[in-house]
Coordinates of C-alpha atoms in Angstrom, one line a residue:
M1 CA -146.2 -96.1 -117.6
V2 CA -147.9 -98.2 -120.2
G3 CA -150.7 -96.3 -122.0
K4 CA -154.0 -97.8 -122.8
K5 CA -154.5 -98.9 -126.4
K6 CA -157.3 -97.1 -128.2
I7 CA -159.6 -99.6 -130.0
K8 CA -160.9 -98.3 -133.2
A9 CA -164.4 -99.3 -134.2
S10 CA -164.9 -101.0 -137.4
P11 CA -166.0 -98.6 -140.1
L12 CA -168.7 -101.2 -141.0
I13 CA -170.1 -101.3 -137.4
T14 CA -169.9 -97.4 -137.1
S15 CA -171.8 -97.0 -140.4
S16 CA -174.4 -99.6 -139.4
F17 CA -174.9 -97.9 -136.0
R18 CA -175.3 -94.5 -137.6
K19 CA -177.9 -95.8 -140.0
K20 CA -179.9 -97.3 -137.1
V21 CA -179.8 -94.1 -135.1
S22 CA -180.7 -92.0 -138.2
S23 CA -183.5 -94.4 -139.0
K24 CA -185.0 -94.1 -135.5
Y25 CA -184.6 -90.4 -135.5
L26 CA -186.3 -90.1 -138.9
R27 CA -189.2 -92.3 -137.8
S28 CA -189.6 -90.3 -134.6
N29 CA -189.7 -87.1 -136.5
F30 CA -192.1 -88.6 -139.0
V31 CA -194.5 -89.6 -136.2
S32 CA -194.2 -86.3 -134.4
A33 CA -194.9 -84.4 -137.6
W34 CA -198.0 -86.4 -138.3
L35 CA -199.1 -86.1 -134.7
I36 CA -198.8 -82.3 -134.9
R37 CA -200.8 -82.3 -138.2
L38 CA -203.5 -84.5 -136.8
L39 CA -203.8 -82.3 -133.7
F40 CA -203.9 -79.2 -135.8
L41 CA -206.6 -80.8 -138.0
A42 CA -208.6 -81.8 -135.0
F43 CA -208.4 -78.2 -133.7
I44 CA -209.6 -76.8 -137.1
I45 CA -212.5 -79.3 -137.2
A46 CA -213.5 -78.4 -133.6
L47 CA -213.2 -74.7 -134.3
C48 CA -215.3 -75.0 -137.5
Y49 CA -217.9 -77.0 -135.6
L50 CA -218.0 -74.4 -132.8
I51 CA -218.4 -71.6 -135.3
F52 CA -221.1 -73.5 -137.2
Y53 CA -222.9 -74.3 -134.0
E54 CA -222.8 -70.6 -133.0
T55 CA -224.1 -69.5 -136.4
Q56 CA -227.2 -71.5 -135.8
F57 CA -228.0 -68.9 -133.2
Y58 CA -226.6 -65.9 -135.0
K59 CA -227.7 -64.8 -138.5
N60 CA -224.6 -62.6 -138.6
P61 CA -221.4 -64.8 -138.8
Q62 CA -219.4 -61.9 -137.4
S63 CA -221.5 -62.1 -134.2
A64 CA -220.7 -65.9 -134.0
L65 CA -217.0 -65.2 -134.2
I66 CA -217.2 -62.5 -131.5
R67 CA -219.1 -65.0 -129.3
V68 CA -216.5 -67.7 -129.8
F69 CA -213.4 -65.6 -129.3
F70 CA -214.4 -62.6 -127.2
T71 CA -217.2 -63.6 -124.8
E72 CA -215.6 -64.2 -121.4
K73 CA -217.4 -66.6 -119.1
T74 CA -216.8 -67.7 -115.5
Q75 CA -217.5 -71.2 -114.3
F76 CA -219.4 -71.6 -111.0
E77 CA -220.8 -74.6 -109.2
I78 CA -224.1 -75.1 -107.4
R79 CA -223.3 -77.0 -104.2
F80 CA -226.1 -78.6 -102.2
K81 CA -225.7 -81.7 -100.1
N82 CA -227.1 -83.8 -102.9
I83 CA -226.1 -81.7 -105.9
R84 CA -222.9 -80.6 -107.6
H85 CA -223.8 -78.8 -110.8
P86 CA -221.4 -76.7 -112.8
Y87 CA -222.7 -73.7 -114.9
W88 CA -221.3 -70.6 -116.6
I89 CA -222.1 -66.9 -116.5
R90 CA -221.0 -64.3 -119.0
V91 CA -218.8 -61.9 -117.2
P92 CA -220.5 -58.5 -117.1
P93 CA -218.6 -56.1 -119.5
E94 CA -218.9 -53.4 -116.8
A95 CA -219.2 -53.7 -113.0
P96 CA -223.0 -53.9 -112.4
C97 CA -222.8 -52.3 -109.0
S98 CA -219.9 -49.9 -109.3
K99 CA -222.0 -47.1 -107.8
P100 CA -223.6 -47.4 -104.4
T101 CA -226.4 -49.9 -104.8
K102 CA -229.4 -49.6 -102.4
L103 CA -231.6 -52.2 -104.1
L104 CA -230.7 -55.1 -106.5
I105 CA -233.8 -56.5 -108.2
L106 CA -233.4 -60.0 -109.6
V107 CA -236.3 -61.0 -111.8
M108 CA -236.9 -64.7 -112.4
S109 CA -237.7 -64.7 -116.0
R110 CA -238.0 -67.1 -118.9
R111 CA -236.3 -67.2 -122.3
G112 CA -239.4 -66.5 -124.3
A113 CA -240.8 -63.8 -121.9
F114 CA -239.8 -60.9 -124.1
V115 CA -243.2 -59.2 -123.7
Q116 CA -243.1 -59.4 -119.9
R117 CA -239.6 -58.0 -119.6
N118 CA -240.3 -55.1 -122.0
S119 CA -243.5 -54.4 -120.1
I120 CA -241.6 -54.2 -116.9
R121 CA -239.0 -51.8 -118.5
K122 CA -241.8 -49.6 -119.8
T123 CA -243.8 -49.4 -116.6
W124 CA -242.6 -49.8 -113.0
A125 CA -238.9 -50.2 -113.8
N126 CA -239.1 -46.8 -115.5
D127 CA -239.7 -45.2 -112.1
A128 CA -236.7 -46.8 -110.4
L129 CA -234.7 -44.5 -108.2
S130 CA -231.0 -43.9 -108.2
G131 CA -229.1 -46.8 -106.6
T132 CA -231.4 -49.5 -108.1
V133 CA -230.0 -52.2 -110.4
F134 CA -232.2 -54.6 -112.4
R135 CA -231.3 -58.0 -113.8
Y136 CA -233.4 -60.7 -115.5
L137 CA -232.4 -64.3 -115.2
V138 CA -232.7 -66.7 -118.1
G139 CA -231.4 -70.3 -118.5
D140 CA -230.7 -72.7 -121.3
P141 CA -233.5 -73.9 -123.7
L142 CA -235.3 -77.2 -123.0
K143 CA -233.8 -80.2 -124.7
T144 CA -237.0 -80.6 -126.8
A145 CA -236.3 -77.1 -128.3
A146 CA -233.5 -78.7 -130.4
K147 CA -236.2 -80.3 -132.5
N148 CA -236.9 -76.9 -134.1
I149 CA -233.5 -75.4 -134.7
T150 CA -234.8 -72.5 -136.7
K151 CA -237.2 -71.4 -133.9
L152 CA -234.4 -71.8 -131.4
A153 CA -232.0 -69.8 -133.5
E154 CA -234.5 -67.0 -133.8
E155 CA -235.1 -67.0 -130.0
Q156 CA -231.4 -66.9 -129.3
Q157 CA -230.9 -64.0 -131.7
K158 CA -233.7 -62.0 -130.0
L159 CA -232.2 -62.7 -126.6
D160 CA -228.7 -61.5 -127.7
E161 CA -230.2 -58.4 -129.3
E162 CA -232.1 -57.7 -126.1
F163 CA -228.9 -58.1 -124.1
E164 CA -227.0 -55.7 -126.5
T165 CA -229.8 -53.2 -126.2
F166 CA -230.4 -53.2 -122.4
G167 CA -227.5 -55.1 -120.9
D168 CA -229.7 -56.4 -118.1
L169 CA -229.9 -60.2 -118.8
I170 CA -228.0 -62.8 -116.9
F171 CA -227.5 -65.9 -119.0
L172 CA -227.1 -69.1 -116.8
N173 CA -225.5 -71.5 -119.3
G174 CA -225.7 -75.0 -118.0
I175 CA -229.1 -74.6 -116.2
I176 CA -232.1 -75.5 -118.2
D177 CA -235.0 -73.1 -117.9
S178 CA -237.6 -75.3 -116.3
Y179 CA -239.9 -75.2 -113.3
K180 CA -238.1 -78.2 -111.7
N181 CA -234.8 -76.2 -111.9
L182 CA -236.0 -73.1 -110.0
H183 CA -233.9 -73.9 -107.0
L184 CA -230.7 -74.2 -109.2
K185 CA -231.6 -70.9 -111.0
W186 CA -232.1 -69.0 -107.7
Y187 CA -228.9 -70.4 -106.3
A188 CA -227.1 -69.1 -109.4
A189 CA -228.8 -65.8 -109.0
L190 CA -227.6 -65.4 -105.4
Q191 CA -224.1 -66.5 -106.5
W192 CA -224.1 -63.8 -109.1
Q193 CA -225.1 -61.3 -106.4
Q194 CA -222.3 -62.5 -104.1
N195 CA -219.7 -62.2 -106.9
F196 CA -220.8 -59.2 -108.9
C197 CA -223.0 -57.1 -106.6
A198 CA -222.1 -58.0 -103.0
G199 CA -222.3 -54.4 -101.9
A200 CA -226.0 -54.1 -102.6
E201 CA -227.8 -53.2 -99.3
F202 CA -231.1 -55.0 -100.2
L203 CA -232.0 -57.7 -102.7
M204 CA -235.5 -58.1 -104.1
K205 CA -236.6 -61.4 -105.7
T206 CA -239.5 -61.1 -108.0
D207 CA -241.1 -62.8 -111.0
D208 CA -241.6 -61.5 -114.5
D209 CA -245.4 -61.1 -114.0
T210 CA -245.0 -58.8 -111.0
I211 CA -245.6 -55.0 -110.6
V212 CA -243.7 -53.1 -107.9
H213 CA -244.2 -49.4 -106.9
L214 CA -240.5 -48.5 -106.4
P215 CA -240.8 -45.0 -105.0
R216 CA -243.3 -46.2 -102.4
L217 CA -241.0 -49.2 -101.6
D218 CA -238.2 -46.8 -101.1
H219 CA -240.3 -45.0 -98.4
W220 CA -240.9 -48.2 -96.6
I221 CA -237.3 -49.2 -96.8
E222 CA -236.3 -46.0 -95.0
H223 CA -239.1 -46.0 -92.5
K224 CA -239.7 -49.7 -91.7
F225 CA -237.3 -52.2 -93.3
R226 CA -233.9 -50.5 -92.6
P227 CA -234.8 -49.7 -89.0
A228 CA -235.7 -53.4 -88.5
L229 CA -232.1 -54.3 -89.4
K230 CA -231.0 -52.7 -86.2
K231 CA -232.5 -55.7 -84.3
Q232 CA -231.3 -58.3 -86.8
L233 CA -229.0 -57.6 -89.8
A234 CA -229.9 -60.9 -91.5
T235 CA -233.6 -60.5 -92.4
Y236 CA -236.1 -61.5 -95.0
F237 CA -239.1 -59.2 -95.7
G238 CA -242.3 -60.5 -97.2
W239 CA -245.6 -62.4 -96.9
I240 CA -244.9 -65.3 -94.4
I241 CA -246.5 -68.6 -95.2
S242 CA -247.0 -71.0 -92.3
G243 CA -248.4 -74.5 -91.7
V244 CA -247.6 -76.1 -95.1
K245 CA -246.9 -79.9 -95.5
P246 CA -244.7 -81.3 -98.2
I247 CA -246.6 -82.9 -101.1
R248 CA -245.6 -86.6 -101.4
Q249 CA -247.7 -87.4 -104.5
K250 CA -245.3 -88.3 -107.4
G251 CA -246.0 -86.4 -110.5
H252 CA -247.4 -83.3 -108.7
R253 CA -245.8 -80.0 -109.5
W254 CA -244.7 -79.5 -105.9
Y255 CA -243.7 -83.1 -105.1
V256 CA -240.8 -83.5 -102.7
S257 CA -239.5 -86.9 -101.7
K258 CA -238.8 -87.9 -98.1
S259 CA -235.2 -88.4 -98.9
A260 CA -234.9 -84.7 -100.0
Y261 CA -237.0 -83.4 -97.0
P262 CA -238.0 -86.0 -94.4
H263 CA -240.0 -83.8 -92.1
N264 CA -243.8 -83.6 -92.0
W265 CA -244.0 -79.8 -92.1
Y266 CA -242.1 -77.0 -93.8
P267 CA -240.8 -74.2 -91.6
D268 CA -242.3 -70.7 -92.1
Y269 CA -241.2 -69.3 -95.5
M270 CA -241.8 -66.3 -97.8
Q271 CA -244.4 -66.3 -100.5
G272 CA -242.2 -66.2 -103.6
A273 CA -243.7 -63.8 -106.0
T274 CA -241.9 -60.8 -104.4
Y275 CA -239.8 -60.6 -101.2
M276 CA -236.8 -58.7 -100.0
A277 CA -233.6 -59.7 -98.2
S278 CA -230.8 -57.8 -96.6
S279 CA -227.3 -58.6 -98.0
Q280 CA -226.4 -60.2 -94.7
A281 CA -229.3 -62.6 -95.1
I282 CA -228.1 -63.7 -98.5
S283 CA -224.5 -64.3 -97.3
A284 CA -225.8 -66.3 -94.3
V285 CA -228.0 -68.5 -96.4
M286 CA -225.3 -69.2 -99.0
R287 CA -222.8 -70.2 -96.3
H288 CA -225.2 -73.1 -95.3
A289 CA -226.5 -74.2 -98.7
H290 CA -224.1 -77.1 -99.0
E291 CA -225.5 -78.6 -95.7
V292 CA -229.0 -79.3 -97.1
D293 CA -230.5 -81.2 -99.9
G294 CA -231.7 -79.1 -102.9
F295 CA -235.2 -79.5 -104.3
N296 CA -237.4 -77.5 -106.6
M297 CA -239.4 -75.6 -103.9
D298 CA -237.0 -72.7 -104.1
D299 CA -239.0 -70.4 -101.7
V300 CA -239.3 -73.1 -99.1
L301 CA -235.6 -74.0 -99.5
F302 CA -234.0 -70.5 -99.4
T303 CA -236.4 -68.5 -97.2
G304 CA -237.5 -71.4 -95.0
I305 CA -235.1 -74.3 -94.5
L306 CA -231.9 -72.4 -95.1
A307 CA -233.1 -69.2 -93.3
K308 CA -233.9 -71.3 -90.2
L309 CA -230.5 -73.0 -90.4
A310 CA -228.7 -69.7 -90.8
N311 CA -230.7 -67.9 -88.1
V312 CA -232.2 -65.4 -90.6
T313 CA -235.2 -63.5 -89.3
L314 CA -238.5 -63.5 -91.3
F315 CA -240.1 -60.1 -91.0
S316 CA -243.8 -60.1 -91.7
A317 CA -244.6 -57.6 -94.6
G318 CA -247.6 -59.2 -96.2
D319 CA -249.5 -55.9 -96.4
H320 CA -246.6 -54.5 -98.6
F321 CA -246.0 -57.6 -100.8
R322 CA -249.6 -58.7 -101.8
V323 CA -250.8 -62.0 -103.2
G324 CA -252.5 -61.7 -106.6
S325 CA -253.4 -58.7 -108.8
S326 CA -256.2 -57.2 -106.6
L327 CA -255.9 -54.9 -103.7
G328 CA -259.1 -56.2 -102.2
A329 CA -260.7 -54.4 -99.3
K330 CA -257.4 -53.5 -97.6
K331 CA -256.2 -50.3 -99.1
K332 CA -254.3 -49.4 -96.0
C333 CA -252.3 -46.2 -95.4
V334 CA -249.9 -45.4 -92.7
D335 CA -248.9 -41.7 -92.1
G336 CA -250.5 -40.8 -95.4
I337 CA -248.5 -43.4 -97.5
P338 CA -250.2 -46.4 -99.1
V339 CA -248.8 -49.7 -97.7
A340 CA -249.1 -51.9 -100.8
V341 CA -246.0 -51.9 -103.0
A342 CA -246.3 -55.1 -105.1
L343 CA -249.0 -57.1 -107.0
Y344 CA -248.6 -59.8 -109.6
G345 CA -250.4 -61.6 -112.4
A346 CA -249.7 -59.5 -115.5
E347 CA -248.9 -61.1 -118.8
N348 CA -248.9 -58.2 -121.3
L349 CA -248.2 -54.5 -121.5
A350 CA -251.9 -53.6 -121.0
E351 CA -252.2 -55.7 -117.9
F352 CA -248.9 -54.3 -116.5
E353 CA -250.2 -50.7 -117.1
E354 CA -253.6 -51.6 -115.5
I355 CA -252.2 -53.1 -112.4
Y356 CA -249.6 -50.4 -112.0
E357 CA -252.3 -47.8 -112.2
K358 CA -254.1 -49.6 -109.3
L359 CA -251.0 -49.1 -107.2
N360 CA -250.6 -45.5 -108.3
A361 CA -254.3 -44.7 -107.7
I362 CA -254.5 -45.6 -104.0
E363 CA -255.6 -42.5 -102.1
C364 CA -255.1 -42.0 -98.4
P365 CA -257.7 -40.3 -96.2
K366 CA -256.7 -36.7 -95.4
N367 CA -257.0 -37.4 -91.7
N368 CA -254.4 -40.1 -92.2
V369 CA -251.7 -37.6 -93.3
P370 CA -249.2 -36.5 -90.7
K371 CA -249.2 -32.8 -89.8

């Protein structure tokens, strides 16, 4: 058997080949090393910018670092037929509704409404019964606020101090705090409820100028609202508004285009200063939100259009949830208990105290008291 002859490569060729391979390898390593350095430099620049940006809102740099590295946020998405809008919520450090929750009160507030929130805490919220959870909703600042970075920084500092003190703010990052975004803000509020407080039996929507007599409300929950759920679990309770047409005048505060809502009349809906809903009503409404166009008439949208679509009952409770700050002539009592539980229109502590006193001072005739 004849063996195959081994052909030896020329030393010159081998050396040349090795040099080429080595040169390519060195060039590759050189490029990789510089790429890693550039990426690291970009990371450092981005991190410095982020910390610098955060320190615009924090006088204490330590707080800025904590916010950058240790604040956990969860991304959500608002989903209407015509809107896809991402936003972020700070994850609550503790489960808000870890204990049995009878009533979750979500207050539609504003970034600068420090006086109103503190007035609520000092007056009617101070009389909350066990099983009641309060949260105040605030969004991002208007774009025009960036013109005065110092004022914006001071406002953000106050908000974070308020959050650290009371722990009852919900920051909706990605939703600008404006009247035209109320439907986005309330959608986010209900999404928060569904994710962090789904076990709440009742939800109350109210504004930061509203006064509610919570012990009296609890009486009517037990004697009127909860019994009503035996007929229909998915129910809204409040002042029903009927016979309202959409406003088609551009520039009007309540303008709604025909493309957003083509019909000539709104369905019945709840007056939005204060109303209540069962947890089943909220779940039903949120299941159908993606089927309708979103627009800034949040009360019409959630308690009218979506309620009708989701077969949610509107329970008339206008005597309980009053319009305005006056009781008027109707200081009704049933079985020795005043009917009115909510008024609105307060802007400062003195007004909150005055209106709350009106609710507290209602007297029922002795012959109206059950034996």
